[in-house]
Coordinates of C-alpha atoms and ligand atoms in Angstrom, one line a residue:
X154 CA -11.2 105.4 -31.9
X155 CA -8.1 106.6 -33.6
X156 CA -8.0 110.3 -34.4
X157 CA -9.4 111.5 -37.7
X158 CA -6.2 111.7 -39.9
X159 CA -7.8 113.9 -42.5
X160 CA -8.0 116.6 -39.8
X161 CA -4.3 116.1 -39.0
X162 CA -2.8 115.8 -42.5
X163 CA 0.8 115.2 -41.6
X164 CA 0.4 112.6 -38.9
X165 CA 2.4 109.6 -39.6
X166 CA 1.3 106.3 -38.0
X167 CA 4.4 104.9 -36.3
X168 CA 3.3 101.8 -34.5
X169 CA 0.4 99.9 -33.0
X170 CA 0.8 98.2 -29.6
X171 CA -1.7 95.9 -27.9
X172 CA -3.4 99.0 -26.5
X173 CA -1.8 102.2 -28.0
X174 CA -1.6 103.7 -31.4
X175 CA 1.5 105.9 -32.0
X176 CA 1.7 108.8 -34.4
X177 CA 4.6 111.2 -35.1
X178 CA 3.6 114.8 -34.7
X179 CA 7.1 115.9 -35.8
X180 CA 10.7 114.8 -35.2
X181 CA 10.5 115.6 -31.5
X182 CA 6.9 114.8 -30.6
X183 CA 4.6 111.7 -30.6
X184 CA 0.9 111.4 -30.2
X185 CA 0.1 108.4 -28.0
X186 CA -3.6 107.3 -28.4
X187 CA -4.9 104.8 -25.8
X188 CA -7.6 102.7 -27.3
X189 CA -10.3 100.8 -25.4
X190 CA -8.8 97.5 -26.2
X191 CA -8.4 95.0 -23.3
X192 CA -6.1 92.1 -23.2
X193 CA -6.2 89.2 -20.8
X194 CA -3.6 86.4 -20.6
X195 CA -1.7 88.4 -23.3
X196 CA -4.6 88.1 -25.8
X197 CA -6.5 91.2 -27.0
X198 CA -10.2 90.5 -26.8
X199 CA -12.7 91.3 -29.6
X200 CA -14.8 93.4 -27.2
X201 CA -13.7 96.8 -26.0
X202 CA -14.3 98.4 -22.6
X203 CA -15.7 101.9 -23.2
X204 CA -13.5 104.7 -21.8
X205 CA -10.7 102.3 -20.7
X206 CA -8.2 104.3 -22.8
X207 CA -9.3 107.5 -21.2
X208 CA -8.9 106.0 -17.7
X209 CA -5.3 104.9 -18.6
X210 CA -4.5 108.3 -20.2
X211 CA -5.9 110.2 -17.3
X212 CA -4.2 108.2 -14.6
X213 CA -0.8 108.3 -16.4
X214 CA -1.1 112.1 -16.8
X215 CA -2.1 112.4 -13.1
X216 CA 1.0 110.5 -12.0
X217 CA 3.3 112.3 -14.5
X218 CA 2.1 115.7 -13.1
X219 CA 2.9 114.6 -9.5
X220 CA 6.2 112.9 -10.0
X221 CA 8.2 115.5 -12.0
X222 CA 10.2 116.2 -8.9
X223 CA 11.3 112.6 -8.8
X224 CA 12.0 112.2 -12.5
X225 CA 11.3 114.2 -15.7
X226 CA 8.8 112.5 -18.0
X227 CA 7.6 112.7 -21.6
X228 CA 4.2 114.3 -21.1
X229 CA 3.7 117.5 -23.0
X230 CA -0.1 117.8 -23.2
X231 CA -3.4 115.8 -22.8
X232 CA -5.8 116.4 -25.7
X233 CA -9.5 117.2 -25.1
X234 CA -10.5 113.7 -26.2
X235 CA -9.0 112.5 -22.9
X236 CA -7.3 109.5 -24.6
X237 CA -4.5 111.2 -26.6
X238 CA -1.3 112.6 -25.2
X239 CA 1.4 114.6 -26.9
X240 CA 4.7 113.3 -25.7
X241 CA 8.4 113.9 -26.2
X242 CA 9.8 111.4 -28.6
X243 CA 12.4 109.3 -26.8
X244 CA 14.9 106.6 -27.6
X245 CA 13.4 103.9 -25.4
X246 CA 15.8 101.7 -23.3
X247 CA 15.5 98.0 -24.2
X248 CA 14.4 97.0 -20.7
X249 CA 11.2 97.2 -18.7
X250 CA 11.8 98.5 -15.2
X251 CA 9.6 96.4 -12.9
X252 CA 9.2 97.1 -9.2
X253 CA 7.6 94.5 -7.0
X254 CA 6.3 95.3 -3.6
X255 CA 4.5 92.0 -3.3
X256 CA 5.3 88.5 -4.5
X257 CA 3.0 87.7 -7.4
X258 CA 2.9 86.5 -11.1
X259 CA 6.3 85.7 -12.6
X260 CA 8.0 86.9 -9.4
X261 CA 6.1 84.3 -7.4
X262 CA 6.8 81.6 -10.0
X263 CA 10.6 82.4 -10.0
X264 CA 10.7 82.5 -6.2
X265 CA 9.0 79.1 -5.9
X266 CA 11.4 77.6 -8.4
X267 CA 14.7 79.2 -7.2
X268 CA 14.2 81.2 -4.0
X269 CA 15.2 84.3 -6.1
X270 CA 13.6 86.9 -8.3
X271 CA 15.9 88.5 -10.9
X272 CA 19.0 87.8 -8.7
X273 CA 17.4 89.0 -5.5
X274 CA 17.6 86.2 -2.9
X275 CA 14.5 86.4 -0.8
X276 CA 13.8 85.0 2.7
X277 CA 12.5 81.4 2.8
X278 CA 8.9 80.6 3.5
X279 CA 7.2 83.6 1.7
X280 CA 3.7 83.0 0.6
X281 CA 2.1 84.0 -2.7
X282 CA 1.0 87.7 -2.7
X283 CA 3.1 88.3 0.4
X284 CA 4.4 91.8 1.0
X285 CA 8.2 92.1 0.6
X286 CA 10.2 93.8 3.3
X287 CA 11.4 96.2 0.7
X288 CA 10.3 96.7 -2.9
X289 CA 12.7 95.1 -5.4
X290 CA 13.8 96.1 -8.9
X291 CA 13.2 93.2 -11.2
X292 CA 14.0 94.2 -14.8
X293 CA 12.7 92.4 -17.8
X294 CA 13.4 92.4 -21.5
X295 CA 11.1 94.1 -23.9
X296 CA 9.9 91.4 -26.4
X297 CA 7.8 91.9 -29.5
X298 CA 5.7 88.9 -28.5
X299 CA 4.6 90.6 -25.3
X300 CA 5.8 87.8 -23.2
X301 CA 8.5 89.7 -21.3
X302 CA 11.3 87.7 -19.7
X303 CA 12.8 88.5 -16.3
X304 CA 16.5 89.1 -16.3
X305 CA 19.1 89.7 -13.7
X306 CA 20.7 93.1 -12.9
X307 CA 23.8 91.9 -14.6
X308 CA 21.9 91.1 -17.8
X309 CA 20.1 94.4 -17.7
X310 CA 23.4 96.2 -17.1
X311 CA 24.8 94.6 -20.2
X312 CA 21.8 96.0 -22.2
X313 CA 21.8 99.6 -21.0
X314 CA 25.1 100.1 -19.2
X315 CA 25.7 99.8 -15.4
X316 CA 25.5 103.5 -14.7
X317 CA 22.1 103.9 -16.6
X318 CA 20.8 100.8 -14.8
X319 CA 21.7 102.2 -11.4
X320 CA 19.9 105.4 -12.3
X321 CA 16.7 103.7 -13.6
X322 CA 16.6 101.4 -10.5
X323 CA 16.8 104.3 -8.1
X324 CA 14.2 106.3 -10.0
X325 CA 11.8 103.3 -10.4
X326 CA 12.0 102.6 -6.7
X327 CA 11.3 106.2 -5.8
X328 CA 8.3 106.4 -8.2
X329 CA 6.9 103.1 -6.9
X330 CA 7.2 104.2 -3.2
X331 CA 5.6 107.5 -3.9
X332 CA 2.6 106.0 -5.8
X333 CA 2.2 102.9 -3.6
X334 CA 1.9 105.1 -0.4
X335 CA -0.6 107.3 -2.0
X336 CA -2.7 104.4 -3.5
X337 CA -2.7 102.6 -0.1
X338 CA -4.4 105.6 1.4
X339 CA -7.1 105.2 -1.3
X340 CA -7.6 101.5 -0.5
X341 CA -5.6 100.2 -3.4
X342 CA -2.5 98.1 -3.2
X343 CA 0.0 98.5 -6.1
X344 CA 1.5 95.1 -5.9
X345 CA 3.9 95.7 -8.7
X346 CA 4.4 98.1 -11.6
X347 CA 6.4 98.6 -14.7
X348 CA 8.1 101.7 -16.0
X349 CA 9.7 102.4 -19.3
X350 CA 12.5 105.0 -19.6
X351 CA 14.1 106.6 -22.7
X352 CA 16.7 109.1 -23.6
X353 CA 16.0 112.6 -25.0
X354 CA 18.2 114.3 -27.6
X355 CA 20.6 115.4 -24.9
X356 CA 21.0 111.9 -23.5
X357 CA 18.9 112.7 -20.5
X358 CA 16.9 110.0 -18.9
X359 CA 13.1 110.6 -19.2
X360 CA 10.2 108.5 -18.0
X361 CA 8.0 107.5 -20.9
X362 CA 5.1 105.3 -21.9
X363 CA 2.2 105.0 -19.4
X364 CA 2.8 105.1 -15.7
X365 CA 1.1 103.5 -12.7
X366 CA -2.1 102.4 -14.6
X367 CA -4.1 99.2 -14.2
X368 CA -2.5 97.9 -17.4
X369 CA 1.1 98.5 -16.2
X370 CA 0.5 97.5 -12.6
X371 CA -1.3 95.0 -10.4
X372 CA -3.9 96.8 -8.4
X373 CA -5.5 94.9 -5.6
X374 CA -8.3 96.0 -3.4
X375 CA -6.7 96.5 0.0
X376 CA -9.7 95.5 2.0
X377 CA -9.8 91.9 0.8
X378 CA -6.0 91.4 0.9
X379 CA -5.0 87.9 2.2
X380 CA -1.5 86.5 1.4
X381 CA -1.3 82.8 0.7
X382 CA -3.1 82.7 -2.7
X383 CA -3.6 84.9 -5.8
X384 CA -5.5 88.2 -5.1
X385 CA -8.4 89.4 -7.3
X386 CA -7.4 92.2 -9.6
X387 CA -9.1 95.5 -8.7
X388 CA -10.2 96.1 -12.3
X389 CA -9.8 93.1 -14.6
X390 CA -11.2 90.4 -12.4
X391 CA -14.6 90.4 -14.2
X392 CA -12.9 89.8 -17.5
X393 CA -10.5 87.2 -16.2
X394 CA -13.3 85.3 -14.3
X395 CA -15.6 85.4 -17.3
X396 CA -12.8 84.1 -19.6
X397 CA -12.0 81.3 -17.2
X398 CA -15.6 80.3 -16.9
X399 CA -16.0 79.9 -20.7
X400 CA -13.2 77.3 -20.7
X401 CA -11.3 79.4 -23.3
X402 CA -7.9 78.0 -24.1
X403 CA -6.1 81.4 -23.6
X404 CA -4.9 81.4 -27.2
X405 CA -6.3 83.8 -29.8
X406 CA -9.1 84.5 -30.6
X407 CA -10.4 85.5 -27.2
X408 CA -14.1 85.4 -26.3
X409 CA -16.6 88.2 -26.8
X410 CA -17.5 89.8 -23.5
X411 CA -21.2 90.0 -22.6
X412 CA -22.7 93.4 -21.6
X413 CA -22.7 92.9 -17.8
X414 CA -19.0 92.0 -17.9
X415 CA -18.2 95.0 -20.0
X416 CA -20.3 97.3 -17.7
X417 CA -18.8 95.8 -14.5
X418 CA -15.2 96.2 -15.8
X419 CA -15.8 99.7 -17.0
X420 CA -17.1 100.6 -13.6
X421 CA -14.0 99.2 -11.8
X422 CA -11.6 101.1 -14.1
X423 CA -13.5 104.3 -13.4
X424 CA -13.6 103.5 -9.7
X425 CA -9.8 103.0 -9.7
X426 CA -9.4 106.4 -11.5
X427 CA -11.7 108.2 -9.0
X428 CA -10.2 106.6 -5.9
X429 CA -6.6 107.3 -6.9
X430 CA -7.0 110.8 -8.3
X431 CA -9.9 112.0 -6.0
X432 CA -11.4 113.4 -9.2
X433 CA -14.8 112.5 -10.6
X434 CA -14.4 110.8 -14.0
X435 CA -17.1 113.0 -15.4
X436 CA -15.0 116.0 -14.5
X437 CA -12.1 114.4 -16.4
X438 CA -14.3 113.8 -19.5
X439 CA -15.4 117.5 -19.4
X440 CA -11.8 118.7 -19.1
X441 CA -8.9 116.3 -19.1
X442 CA -6.5 118.9 -17.8
X443 CA -8.0 118.5 -14.3
X444 CA -5.6 115.7 -13.6
X445 CA -2.6 118.0 -14.2
X446 CA -3.5 120.5 -11.5
Ligands
LIG294 N1 8.0 108.9 -25.4 C1 8.1 107.8 -26.2 N2 8.9 107.8 -27.3 C2 9.0 106.7 -28.0 N3 8.4 105.5 -27.8 C3 7.5 105.5 -26.7 C4 7.4 106.6 -25.9 N4 6.5 106.3 -24.9 C5 6.2 105.0 -25.1 N5 6.8 104.5 -26.2 C6 6.6 103.2 -26.8 O1 5.3 103.1 -27.4 C7 4.7 101.9 -27.2 C8 3.3 102.0 -26.5 O2 2.3 101.2 -27.0 P1 1.6 100.0 -26.2 O3 1.7 100.2 -24.8 O4 0.3 99.7 -26.8 O5 2.6 98.8 -26.7 P2 3.5 97.8 -26.0 O6 3.4 97.9 -24.5 O7 4.9 97.9 -26.6 O8 3.1 96.5 -26.5 P3 2.1 95.6 -25.9 O9 1.3 96.4 -24.9 O10 1.4 95.2 -27.1 O11 3.0 94.6 -25.2 C9 5.7 101.0 -26.5 O12 6.5 100.3 -27.4 C10 6.6 102.1 -25.8 O13 7.9 101.6 -25.5
LIG295 MG1 2.6 99.2 -23.2

């Protein structure tokens, strides 16, 4: 799962996220290793989804390679294991840059309570999962607990400075529009997505973390789309449905997943990869650099 450290003697383990392990390659570079861990309702489950980390890594690299003209990003190389990426080490901004094209999740909750999402006043009478006239930038704080909190533009501006904020807003909207258009042609709705930006040594803004993956976005199958209620997730629905059926309390520890749920979930992650990239997943496993071309 994690790389063999004996073969990489000087690799310092920097951090573990819910999904990724971070290692320092040197002062300027990190190795980001996406594991096969899956979390649902913010709890990491005891069962892994084989190749999920490769799907996330391949999809991120695919989008990074295609969005460089919109915004520079941290990707330096994808390793042959398909789950490790060499990245430029950044000073990450303390906000998550969320773009919402549709009203769902905490956006829907906030709208129902106040008619607003992160300070955007929206028209009355919108339904759950409804498409917004224009995508909106709805920043959130980055919290250690993983329960990120929506904040207003003014609060985000206080954290990163108004000029930086305007810049990440513009870039996030452009990235979302580019990817959402492309995904729509592949039968996938990107309802919302989250970007993380950082600064390089020269103070330049760079897109980091993962980008436009099922873990950082809500992917919905376009064919079954019906506003007015929650939409099934393209990839995680098997896991969510199973967890709901067990009557699990949604607090740790999460339930073990049975084999059919694991296989079904893996198949959907792979399908999302293949639809969005137009590349066979087997071709990615044989040579991960296919997503960069
Ligand atoms: N280029 C980079 N330089 C420095 N840090 C980065 C870079 N790219 C991503 N990161 C950070 O690495 C971490 C990625 O790990 P992961 O996605 O598993 O964790 P997370 O999203 O913070 O936590 P969780 O998923 O548990 O909420 C994030 O904290 C992210 O901000
Ligand atoms: Mg993350």
